[in-house]
Amino acid sequence: MRFTSTTSSDGVTERSFTLGEIPGVLWTPQDANGPRPLILIGHGGGQHKKAPGVVARARRFAAEGGFAVAAIDAPHHGERPKTEEFARITAGLRAGMAAGEDVSGHLATMHTFLAGQAVPEWRAVLTALRELDAVGDGPAGYWGMSMGCALGVPLVAAEPRIGAAVLGLLGADGLAESAAKVAVPVLFLLQWDDDRVPRDQGLALFDALASSGKTLHANPGGHGEIPEPETGSALRFFARHLT
């Protein structure tokens, strides 16, 4: 892991890094010393590691919770190169949306394609981050909505070092098998008026999660309209299960 820049403000230190070809960011409380729980944040589709929502959430988790927080560019997003295969998959998705079709199959195909690369990348980043003095080998959590959920469900299912997850804004298509292997505590967020994910599909994904310690928070509003208090709920959720 190679750090490329470091800045500090408002009690939080932000360090950009690369691990091989994976670009990422690590946020920690300023002057952090000694191990602390780590939260991995997966961004949404078309976004990147420093999307405004990612940065705001990461800084709050670090400043208020004392967590280390990391985000990386998902494959074919942000600074990552885009392949012809990804372009073909996204073209099919856009065509289906333009035609007013049910695009759940297209989304499942894209998410499965991305997860095949993203899951081992996240696991490698987790290993590298836990070697840092300001992180250590303590518990880890994962936060991801929409595409971040699509990549997070198989990651949490495969990675025993992740002890809690905040997931949501996605349906069960293509994820039921992985969800059945998720046994850690989960806080699941669902937007009741989601214009992209039908309510029954979101509820089906929640139902498919094998965790006996899962909680559903449903709020009115569209796909990207998660109310701000849910960040506080996530912060308290991680504090309960990771500290």
Coordinates of N, CA and C in Angstrom, one line a residue:
M1 N 0.8 -1.2 0.0 CA 0.0 0.0 0.0 C 0.9 1.2 0.0
R2 N 0.6 2.2 -0.9 CA 1.4 3.4 -1.0 C 0.4 4.6 -0.8
F3 N 0.8 5.5 0.1 CA 0.0 6.7 0.4 C 0.5 7.8 -0.5
T4 N -0.4 8.5 -1.2 CA 0.0 9.5 -2.2 C -0.3 10.9 -1.7
S5 N -1.2 11.1 -0.7 CA -1.4 12.5 -0.2 C -2.1 12.3 1.2
T6 N -1.9 13.4 2.0 CA -2.4 13.4 3.4 C -2.9 14.8 3.7
T7 N -4.1 15.0 4.1 CA -4.6 16.3 4.6 C -5.4 16.1 5.9
S8 N -5.5 17.1 6.7 CA -6.3 17.0 8.0 C -7.1 18.3 8.1
S9 N -8.3 18.1 8.6 CA -9.2 19.2 8.9 C -10.3 18.7 9.8
D10 N -10.8 19.6 10.6 CA -11.9 19.3 11.5 C -11.8 18.0 12.3
G11 N -10.6 17.7 12.7 CA -10.3 16.5 13.5 C -10.2 15.2 12.8
V12 N -10.2 15.3 11.4 CA -10.1 14.0 10.6 C -9.0 14.1 9.7
T13 N -8.2 13.1 9.6 CA -7.1 13.0 8.6 C -7.5 12.1 7.4
E14 N -7.3 12.6 6.2 CA -7.7 11.9 5.0 C -6.4 11.6 4.2
R15 N -6.2 10.3 3.9 CA -5.0 9.9 3.2 C -5.5 9.1 1.9
S16 N -5.0 9.5 0.8 CA -5.3 8.8 -0.4 C -4.2 7.7 -0.6
F17 N -4.6 6.6 -1.1 CA -3.6 5.5 -1.3 C -3.9 4.7 -2.6
T18 N -2.9 3.9 -2.9 CA -3.1 2.9 -4.0 C -2.6 1.6 -3.5
L19 N -3.3 0.5 -3.8 CA -2.8 -0.8 -3.6 C -2.8 -1.5 -4.9
G20 N -1.7 -1.7 -5.5 CA -1.6 -2.2 -6.9 C -2.3 -1.2 -7.8
E21 N -3.3 -1.6 -8.5 CA -4.1 -0.7 -9.3 C -5.4 -0.2 -8.7
I22 N -5.5 -0.4 -7.4 CA -6.7 0.0 -6.7 C -6.5 1.3 -6.0
P23 N -7.2 2.4 -6.4 CA -7.1 3.7 -5.7 C -8.1 3.8 -4.6
G24 N -7.7 4.3 -3.4 CA -8.6 4.4 -2.3 C -8.3 5.6 -1.4
V25 N -9.1 5.7 -0.4 CA -9.0 6.8 0.6 C -9.2 6.2 2.0
L26 N -8.4 6.6 3.0 CA -8.5 6.2 4.4 C -8.7 7.5 5.2
W27 N -9.8 7.5 6.0 CA -10.1 8.5 7.0 C -9.9 8.0 8.4
T28 N -9.2 8.7 9.2 CA -9.0 8.4 10.6 C -9.2 9.6 11.5
P29 N -9.5 9.5 12.8 CA -9.4 10.6 13.6 C -8.0 11.2 13.6
Q30 N -7.9 12.6 13.6 CA -6.6 13.2 13.5 C -5.7 12.7 14.7
D31 N -4.5 12.5 14.4 CA -3.5 12.0 15.3 C -3.9 10.6 15.9
A32 N -4.7 9.8 15.1 CA -5.1 8.5 15.6 C -3.8 7.6 15.9
N33 N -3.8 7.0 17.0 CA -2.7 6.1 17.3 C -3.3 4.8 18.0
G34 N -3.0 3.7 17.5 CA -3.5 2.4 18.1 C -4.6 1.9 17.3
P35 N -5.0 0.6 17.5 CA -6.0 0.0 16.7 C -7.4 0.5 17.0
R36 N -8.3 0.4 16.0 CA -9.6 0.8 16.1 C -10.5 0.1 15.1
P37 N -11.8 0.0 15.3 CA -12.6 -0.7 14.2 C -12.5 0.0 12.9
L38 N -12.7 -0.7 11.8 CA -12.6 -0.2 10.5 C -13.9 -0.4 9.8
I39 N -14.4 0.7 9.1 CA -15.6 0.6 8.3 C -15.2 0.8 6.8
L40 N -15.7 -0.2 6.0 CA -15.5 -0.1 4.6 C -16.8 0.5 4.0
I41 N -16.6 1.5 3.1 CA -17.8 2.1 2.4 C -17.7 1.8 0.9
G42 N -18.8 1.2 0.5 CA -19.0 0.9 -1.0 C -19.9 1.9 -1.6
H43 N -19.4 2.6 -2.6 CA -20.2 3.7 -3.3 C -21.2 3.1 -4.2
G44 N -22.1 4.0 -4.7 CA -23.2 3.6 -5.6 C -22.7 3.6 -7.0
G45 N -23.6 3.1 -7.9 CA -23.3 3.0 -9.3 C -23.0 4.4 -9.9
G46 N -22.0 4.5 -10.8 CA -21.7 5.8 -11.4 C -20.9 6.8 -10.5
Q47 N -20.7 6.4 -9.2 CA -20.0 7.3 -8.3 C -18.5 6.8 -8.1
H48 N -17.9 7.3 -7.1 CA -16.5 6.9 -6.9 C -16.2 7.1 -5.4
K49 N -14.9 6.9 -5.0 CA -14.5 6.8 -3.6 C -14.7 8.1 -2.9
K50 N -14.7 9.3 -3.6 CA -14.8 10.6 -2.9 C -16.1 11.3 -3.4
A51 N -17.1 10.5 -3.7 CA -18.4 11.1 -3.9 C -18.8 11.9 -2.6
P52 N -19.6 13.0 -2.8 CA -19.9 13.8 -1.6 C -20.5 13.0 -0.4
G53 N -21.4 12.1 -0.8 CA -22.1 11.3 0.3 C -21.1 10.4 1.0
V54 N -20.2 9.8 0.3 CA -19.2 8.9 0.8 C -18.3 9.7 1.8
V55 N -17.8 10.9 1.3 CA -16.9 11.7 2.2 C -17.6 12.1 3.4
A56 N -18.8 12.7 3.3 CA -19.5 13.2 4.5 C -19.7 12.0 5.5
R57 N -20.1 10.9 5.0 CA -20.4 9.8 5.9 C -19.1 9.3 6.6
A58 N -18.0 9.2 5.8 CA -16.7 8.7 6.3 C -16.2 9.7 7.4
R59 N -16.3 11.0 7.1 CA -15.8 11.9 8.1 C -16.6 11.9 9.4
R60 N -17.9 11.7 9.3 CA -18.7 11.6 10.5 C -18.4 10.4 11.3
F61 N -18.2 9.2 10.6 CA -17.8 8.0 11.3 C -16.5 8.1 12.0
A62 N -15.6 8.8 11.4 CA -14.2 9.0 12.0 C -14.3 10.0 13.1
A63 N -14.9 11.1 12.9 CA -14.9 12.2 13.9 C -15.8 11.8 15.2
E64 N -17.0 11.3 14.9 CA -17.9 11.0 16.0 C -17.7 9.6 16.6
G65 N -17.4 8.7 15.8 CA -17.3 7.3 16.3 C -15.9 6.8 16.6
G66 N -14.8 7.6 16.1 CA -13.5 7.2 16.3 C -13.0 6.0 15.4
F67 N -13.8 5.8 14.4 CA -13.5 4.7 13.5 C -12.5 5.1 12.4
A68 N -11.8 4.1 11.9 CA -11.1 4.2 10.6 C -12.1 3.9 9.6
V69 N -12.0 4.6 8.4 CA -13.0 4.4 7.4 C -12.3 4.4 6.0
A70 N -12.6 3.5 5.2 CA -11.9 3.4 3.9 C -13.0 3.2 2.8
A71 N -12.6 3.8 1.6 CA -13.4 3.6 0.4 C -12.5 3.4 -0.8
I72 N -12.9 2.7 -1.7 CA -12.1 2.5 -3.0 C -13.0 2.7 -4.2
D73 N -12.3 3.0 -5.3 CA -13.1 3.0 -6.6 C -13.4 1.6 -6.9
A74 N -14.7 1.3 -7.1 CA -15.1 0.0 -7.6 C -14.6 -0.2 -9.0
P75 N -14.5 -1.4 -9.5 CA -14.0 -1.7 -10.8 C -14.8 -0.9 -11.8
H76 N -14.2 -0.3 -12.8 CA -14.8 0.5 -13.9 C -15.5 1.7 -13.4
H77 N -15.1 2.3 -12.3 CA -15.6 3.5 -11.7 C -14.4 4.4 -11.3
G78 N -14.7 5.7 -11.2 CA -13.7 6.6 -10.7 C -12.5 6.7 -11.6
E79 N -11.4 6.4 -11.0 CA -10.1 6.4 -11.7 C -9.8 5.1 -12.4
R80 N -10.7 4.2 -12.3 CA -10.4 2.8 -12.9 C -10.7 2.8 -14.4
P81 N -9.9 2.1 -15.2 CA -10.2 2.0 -16.6 C -11.5 1.2 -16.8
K82 N -12.2 1.5 -17.9 CA -13.4 0.8 -18.3 C -13.2 -0.1 -19.5
T83 N -13.5 -1.4 -19.4 CA -13.3 -2.4 -20.5 C -14.5 -2.4 -21.4
E84 N -14.3 -3.0 -22.6 CA -15.3 -3.1 -23.6 C -16.5 -4.0 -23.1
E85 N -16.2 -5.0 -22.3 CA -17.2 -5.8 -21.7 C -18.1 -5.0 -20.8
F86 N -17.6 -4.2 -20.0 CA -18.4 -3.3 -19.1 C -19.2 -2.4 -19.9
A87 N -18.6 -1.8 -20.9 CA -19.4 -0.9 -21.8 C -20.5 -1.6 -22.5
R88 N -20.4 -2.9 -22.9 CA -21.4 -3.6 -23.5 C -22.6 -3.9 -22.5
I89 N -22.2 -4.2 -21.2 CA -23.2 -4.5 -20.2 C -24.0 -3.2 -19.9
T90 N -23.3 -2.1 -19.7 CA -24.0 -0.8 -19.4 C -24.8 -0.3 -20.5
A91 N -24.4 -0.6 -21.8 CA -25.2 -0.2 -22.9 C -26.6 -1.0 -22.9
G92 N -26.5 -2.2 -22.6 CA -27.8 -3.0 -22.5 C -28.7 -2.5 -21.4
L93 N -28.1 -2.1 -20.3 CA -28.8 -1.5 -19.2 C -29.5 -0.2 -19.6
R94 N -28.8 0.7 -20.2 CA -29.3 2.0 -20.6 C -30.4 1.8 -21.7
A95 N -30.2 0.8 -22.6 CA -31.2 0.6 -23.6 C -32.5 0.1 -23.0
G96 N -32.4 -0.8 -22.0 CA -33.6 -1.3 -21.3 C -34.3 -0.2 -20.6
M97 N -33.6 0.7 -19.9 CA -34.2 1.8 -19.2 C -34.9 2.7 -20.1
A98 N -34.2 3.0 -21.3 CA -34.9 3.9 -22.3 C -36.1 3.4 -22.8
A99 N -36.2 2.0 -22.9 CA -37.4 1.4 -23.5 C -38.5 1.1 -22.4
G100 N -38.2 1.5 -21.2 CA -39.1 1.3 -20.1 C -39.3 -0.1 -19.7
E101 N -38.3 -0.9 -19.9 CA -38.3 -2.3 -19.5 C -38.0 -2.5 -18.1
D102 N -38.3 -3.7 -17.6 CA -37.8 -4.2 -16.3 C -36.3 -4.5 -16.4
V103 N -35.4 -3.7 -15.8 CA -34.0 -3.8 -16.0 C -33.3 -4.6 -14.9
S104 N -34.1 -5.3 -14.0 CA -33.5 -6.0 -12.9 C -32.5 -7.1 -13.4
G105 N -32.8 -7.7 -14.5 CA -31.9 -8.7 -15.0 C -30.6 -8.1 -15.5
H106 N -30.7 -6.9 -16.1 CA -29.5 -6.2 -16.6 C -28.6 -5.8 -15.4
L107 N -29.3 -5.3 -14.3 CA -28.6 -4.9 -13.1 C -27.9 -6.0 -12.5
A108 N -28.6 -7.2 -12.4 CA -28.0 -8.3 -11.8 C -26.7 -8.8 -12.5
T109 N -26.8 -8.7 -13.9 CA -25.7 -9.1 -14.7 C -24.5 -8.2 -14.4
M110 N -24.7 -6.9 -14.4 CA -23.7 -5.9 -14.1 C -23.1 -6.1 -12.8
H111 N -23.9 -6.3 -11.8 CA -23.4 -6.4 -10.4 C -22.6 -7.7 -10.2
T112 N -23.1 -8.8 -10.8 CA -22.3 -10.0 -10.7 C -20.9 -9.9 -11.4
F113 N -20.9 -9.2 -12.5 CA -19.7 -8.9 -13.2 C -18.7 -8.1 -12.4
L114 N -19.2 -7.1 -11.8 CA -18.4 -6.2 -10.9 C -17.9 -6.9 -9.6
A115 N -18.8 -7.7 -9.0 CA -18.5 -8.3 -7.8 C -17.3 -9.3 -8.0
G116 N -17.3 -10.0 -9.1 CA -16.2 -10.9 -9.3 C -14.8 -10.3 -9.2
Q117 N -14.7 -9.0 -9.5 CA -13.4 -8.3 -9.3 C -13.4 -7.6 -7.9
A118 N -14.5 -7.0 -7.5 CA -14.5 -6.2 -6.4 C -14.3 -6.9 -5.1
V119 N -14.9 -8.1 -4.9 CA -14.8 -8.8 -3.7 C -13.3 -9.2 -3.3
P120 N -12.5 -9.8 -4.2 CA -11.1 -10.0 -3.9 C -10.3 -8.7 -3.7
E121 N -10.7 -7.7 -4.4 CA -10.0 -6.4 -4.2 C -10.3 -5.9 -2.8
W122 N -11.5 -5.9 -2.3 CA -11.8 -5.4 -1.0 C -11.1 -6.2 0.1
R123 N -11.0 -7.5 -0.1 CA -10.4 -8.4 0.8 C -8.9 -8.1 0.9
A124 N -8.3 -7.8 -0.2 CA -6.8 -7.4 -0.2 C -6.6 -6.1 0.5
V125 N -7.5 -5.1 0.2 CA -7.4 -3.8 0.9 C -7.6 -3.9 2.4
L126 N -8.6 -4.8 2.8 CA -8.8 -5.0 4.2 C -7.5 -5.6 4.9
T127 N -6.9 -6.5 4.2 CA -5.6 -7.1 4.8 C -4.6 -6.0 4.9
A128 N -4.4 -5.2 3.9 CA -3.4 -4.1 3.9 C -3.6 -3.1 5.0
L129 N -4.9 -2.7 5.1 CA -5.2 -1.6 6.1 C -5.0 -2.1 7.5
R130 N -5.3 -3.4 7.8 CA -5.2 -3.9 9.1 C -3.7 -4.0 9.6
E131 N -2.8 -3.8 8.7 CA -1.4 -3.7 9.0 C -0.9 -2.4 9.5
L132 N -1.8 -1.3 9.4 CA -1.4 0.0 9.8 C -1.7 0.2 11.3
D133 N -0.8 1.0 11.9 CA -0.9 1.2 13.4 C -2.3 1.9 13.7
A134 N -2.8 2.7 12.9 CA -4.0 3.4 13.2 C -5.3 2.6 12.9
V135 N -5.1 1.4 12.4 CA -6.2 0.5 12.2 C -6.1 -0.8 13.0
G136 N -5.1 -1.5 12.7 CA -4.9 -2.7 13.5 C -5.8 -3.9 13.0
D137 N -5.8 -4.9 13.8 CA -6.5 -6.2 13.4 C -7.8 -6.3 14.1
G138 N -8.4 -5.2 14.5 CA -9.7 -5.3 15.1 C -10.9 -5.6 14.2
P139 N -12.1 -5.4 14.7 CA -13.3 -5.8 13.9 C -13.5 -4.8 12.7
A140 N -14.2 -5.3 11.7 CA -14.5 -4.4 10.5 C -16.0 -4.5 10.2
G141 N -16.5 -3.4 9.6 CA -17.9 -3.3 9.2 C -17.9 -2.9 7.8
Y142 N -19.1 -3.0 7.2 CA -19.3 -2.6 5.8 C -20.5 -1.8 5.6
W143 N -20.5 -0.7 4.9 CA -21.7 0.2 4.6 C -21.8 0.3 3.1
G144 N -22.9 -0.1 2.5 CA -23.1 0.1 1.0 C -24.6 0.0 0.6
M145 N -25.0 1.0 -0.2 CA -26.3 1.1 -0.7 C -26.3 0.9 -2.2
S146 N -27.4 0.4 -2.8 CA -27.5 0.2 -4.2 C -26.4 -0.6 -4.8
M147 N -25.6 -0.1 -5.7 CA -24.5 -0.9 -6.2 C -23.5 -1.3 -5.0
G148 N -23.4 -0.4 -4.0 CA -22.5 -0.7 -2.9 C -23.1 -1.9 -2.1
C149 N -24.4 -2.1 -2.1 CA -25.0 -3.3 -1.5 C -24.8 -4.5 -2.4
A150 N -24.9 -4.3 -3.7 CA -24.7 -5.5 -4.6 C -23.3 -6.0 -4.5
L151 N -22.3 -5.2 -4.3 CA -20.9 -5.7 -4.1 C -20.7 -6.1 -2.6
G152 N -21.5 -5.5 -1.7 CA -21.2 -5.7 -0.3 C -21.8 -7.1 0.2
V153 N -23.0 -7.5 -0.3 CA -23.5 -8.8 0.1 C -22.6 -9.9 -0.1
P154 N -22.0 -10.1 -1.4 CA -21.1 -11.2 -1.5 C -19.8 -11.0 -0.8
L155 N -19.4 -9.8 -0.5 CA -18.2 -9.5 0.3 C -18.4 -10.0 1.7
V156 N -19.5 -9.5 2.3 CA -19.8 -9.9 3.7 C -20.0 -11.4 3.8
A157 N -20.6 -12.0 2.8 CA -20.8 -13.4 2.9 C -19.5 -14.2 2.9
A158 N -18.5 -13.6 2.2 CA -17.2 -14.3 2.0 C -16.1 -14.0 3.0
E159 N -16.3 -12.8 3.7 CA -15.2 -12.3 4.5 C -15.5 -12.4 6.0
P160 N -14.9 -13.3 6.7 CA -15.2 -13.5 8.1 C -14.7 -12.4 9.0
R161 N -13.8 -11.5 8.5 CA -13.4 -10.4 9.3 C -14.4 -9.2 9.4
I162 N -15.4 -9.3 8.6 CA -16.5 -8.3 8.7 C -17.5 -8.7 9.6
G163 N -17.8 -7.9 10.7 CA -18.7 -8.4 11.8 C -20.0 -7.7 11.8
A164 N -20.3 -6.7 10.9 CA -21.6 -6.1 10.9 C -21.6 -5.3 9.6
A165 N -22.9 -5.1 9.1 CA -23.0 -4.4 7.8 C -24.3 -3.6 7.7
V166 N -24.2 -2.5 7.1 CA -25.4 -1.6 6.8 C -25.6 -1.7 5.3
L167 N -26.7 -2.3 4.8 CA -27.0 -2.6 3.4 C -28.3 -2.0 3.0
G168 N -28.6 -2.0 1.7 CA -30.0 -1.6 1.3 C -30.0 -1.0 -0.1
L169 N -31.2 -0.5 -0.4 CA -31.6 0.1 -1.7 C -31.3 -0.9 -2.9
L170 N -31.6 -2.1 -2.7 CA -31.4 -3.1 -3.7 C -32.4 -4.3 -3.5
G171 N -32.6 -5.0 -4.6 CA -33.5 -6.2 -4.6 C -32.7 -7.5 -4.6
A172 N -33.4 -8.6 -4.5 CA -32.8 -9.9 -4.3 C -32.2 -10.5 -5.6
D173 N -32.6 -10.0 -6.8 CA -32.1 -10.6 -8.0 C -30.6 -10.7 -8.1
G174 N -30.2 -12.0 -8.2 CA -28.7 -12.3 -8.3 C -28.0 -12.3 -7.0
L175 N -28.7 -12.0 -5.9 CA -28.0 -11.9 -4.6 C -28.5 -12.9 -3.6
A176 N -29.6 -13.7 -3.9 CA -30.2 -14.5 -2.9 C -29.2 -15.6 -2.3
E177 N -28.4 -16.2 -3.2 CA -27.5 -17.2 -2.7 C -26.5 -16.6 -1.8
S178 N -25.9 -15.4 -2.1 CA -24.9 -14.8 -1.2 C -25.6 -14.3 0.1
A179 N -26.8 -13.8 0.0 CA -27.5 -13.3 1.1 C -27.8 -14.4 2.2
A180 N -28.0 -15.6 1.7 CA -28.2 -16.7 2.6 C -27.0 -17.1 3.4
K181 N -25.8 -16.5 3.0 CA -24.6 -16.8 3.8 C -24.2 -15.6 4.7
V182 N -25.0 -14.6 4.7 CA -24.7 -13.4 5.5 C -25.3 -13.7 6.9
A183 N -24.5 -13.9 7.9 CA -25.0 -14.2 9.2 C -24.7 -13.1 10.3
V184 N -24.0 -12.1 9.9 CA -23.6 -11.0 10.9 C -24.8 -10.1 11.0
P185 N -24.8 -9.3 12.1 CA -25.8 -8.3 12.2 C -25.9 -7.3 11.0
V186 N -27.1 -7.0 10.6 CA -27.3 -6.2 9.4 C -28.4 -5.1 9.7
L187 N -28.1 -3.9 9.4 CA -29.1 -2.8 9.4 C -29.4 -2.6 7.9
F188 N -30.7 -2.8 7.5 CA -31.1 -2.8 6.1 C -32.0 -1.5 5.9
L189 N -31.6 -0.7 4.9 CA -32.4 0.5 4.6 C -33.2 0.3 3.3
L190 N -34.4 0.7 3.4 CA -35.3 0.6 2.3 C -36.1 1.9 2.1
Q191 N -36.1 2.4 0.9 CA -36.9 3.6 0.6 C -38.3 3.2 0.1
W192 N -39.3 3.6 0.8 CA -40.7 3.0 0.5 C -41.2 3.4 -0.8
D193 N -40.7 4.5 -1.4 CA -41.2 5.0 -2.7 C -40.1 4.9 -3.7
D194 N -39.2 4.0 -3.6 CA -38.0 3.8 -4.5 C -38.5 3.7 -5.9
D195 N -38.0 4.5 -6.8 CA -38.4 4.5 -8.2 C -37.5 3.6 -9.0
R196 N -36.5 3.0 -8.4 CA -35.6 2.1 -9.1 C -35.7 0.6 -8.7
V197 N -35.9 0.4 -7.4 CA -36.0 -0.9 -6.8 C -37.4 -1.1 -6.3
P198 N -38.2 -2.0 -6.9 CA -39.6 -2.2 -6.4 C -39.5 -2.7 -4.9
R199 N -40.5 -2.2 -4.2 CA -40.5 -2.5 -2.7 C -40.5 -3.9 -2.4
D200 N -41.2 -4.8 -3.2 CA -41.2 -6.2 -2.9 C -39.8 -6.8 -3.1
Q201 N -39.1 -6.3 -4.0 CA -37.7 -6.8 -4.3 C -36.8 -6.5 -3.1
G202 N -36.9 -5.2 -2.6 CA -36.1 -4.9 -1.5 C -36.4 -5.7 -0.2
L203 N -37.7 -5.9 0.0 CA -38.1 -6.8 1.1 C -37.7 -8.2 0.9
A204 N -37.6 -8.7 -0.3 CA -37.2 -10.0 -0.6 C -35.7 -10.2 -0.3
L205 N -34.9 -9.1 -0.5 CA -33.4 -9.2 -0.2 C -33.3 -9.2 1.3
F206 N -34.0 -8.4 2.0 CA -34.0 -8.4 3.5 C -34.3 -9.7 4.0
D207 N -35.4 -10.3 3.5 CA -35.8 -11.7 3.9 C -34.8 -12.7 3.7
A208 N -34.0 -12.6 2.5 CA -33.0 -13.6 2.2 C -31.8 -13.6 3.1
L209 N -31.5 -12.5 3.7 CA -30.4 -12.4 4.6 C -30.5 -13.4 5.7
A210 N -29.5 -14.2 6.0 CA -29.6 -15.2 7.0 C -29.4 -14.7 8.4
S211 N -29.0 -13.5 8.6 CA -28.7 -13.0 9.9 C -29.9 -13.0 10.8
S212 N -29.7 -13.5 12.0 CA -30.8 -13.5 13.0 C -30.8 -12.1 13.7
G213 N -29.8 -11.3 13.5 CA -29.8 -10.0 14.1 C -29.9 -8.9 13.0
K214 N -30.9 -9.0 12.2 CA -31.1 -8.0 11.2 C -32.3 -7.1 11.5
T215 N -32.2 -5.8 11.1 CA -33.2 -4.8 11.4 C -33.5 -4.1 10.1
L216 N -34.8 -3.8 9.8 CA -35.2 -3.0 8.6 C -35.6 -1.6 9.0
H217 N -35.0 -0.6 8.4 CA -35.5 0.7 8.5 C -36.1 1.2 7.1
A218 N -37.4 1.5 7.1 CA -38.0 1.9 5.9 C -38.4 3.4 6.1
N219 N -38.1 4.2 5.0 CA -38.4 5.6 5.1 C -39.1 6.0 3.8
P220 N -40.0 7.0 3.8 CA -40.6 7.5 2.6 C -39.5 8.2 1.7
G221 N -39.8 8.2 0.4 CA -38.9 8.9 -0.5 C -38.3 8.0 -1.6
G222 N -37.7 8.6 -2.6 CA -37.1 7.9 -3.7 C -35.8 7.2 -3.4
H223 N -35.2 6.7 -4.5 CA -34.0 5.8 -4.4 C -32.9 6.5 -3.6
G224 N -32.6 7.7 -3.9 CA -31.4 8.4 -3.3 C -31.7 9.3 -2.2
E225 N -32.9 9.1 -1.6 CA -33.4 10.1 -0.6 C -33.3 9.5 0.8
I226 N -32.3 8.8 1.2 CA -32.1 8.3 2.5 C -32.1 9.5 3.5
P227 N -32.9 9.6 4.5 CA -32.9 10.7 5.4 C -31.6 10.8 6.2
E228 N -31.1 12.0 6.5 CA -29.8 12.2 7.2 C -29.8 11.4 8.5
P229 N -30.8 11.3 9.3 CA -30.7 10.6 10.6 C -30.3 9.2 10.5
E230 N -30.4 8.6 9.3 CA -30.0 7.2 9.1 C -28.4 7.1 9.3
T231 N -27.7 8.2 9.0 CA -26.3 8.1 9.2 C -26.0 7.9 10.7
G232 N -26.7 8.7 11.5 CA -26.6 8.5 13.0 C -27.0 7.1 13.4
S233 N -28.0 6.6 12.8 CA -28.4 5.2 13.2 C -27.3 4.2 12.8
A234 N -26.7 4.4 11.7 CA -25.6 3.5 11.2 C -24.4 3.6 12.2
L235 N -24.1 4.9 12.6 CA -23.0 5.1 13.5 C -23.3 4.4 14.8
R236 N -24.5 4.4 15.4 CA -24.8 3.7 16.6 C -24.8 2.2 16.4
F237 N -25.3 1.8 15.3 CA -25.3 0.3 14.9 C -23.8 -0.2 15.0
F238 N -22.9 0.5 14.3 CA -21.5 0.0 14.2 C -20.9 0.1 15.6
A239 N -21.2 1.1 16.4 CA -20.7 1.2 17.7 C -21.1 0.1 18.6
R240 N -22.4 -0.4 18.5 CA -22.8 -1.5 19.2 C -22.1 -2.8 18.9
H241 N -21.9 -3.0 17.6 CA -21.4 -4.3 17.1 C -19.9 -4.4 16.9
L242 N -19.2 -3.3 16.8 CA -17.8 -3.3 16.5 C -16.9 -2.8 17.6
T243 N -17.5 -2.2 18.7 CA -16.6 -1.7 19.8 C -17.0 -2.4 21.1

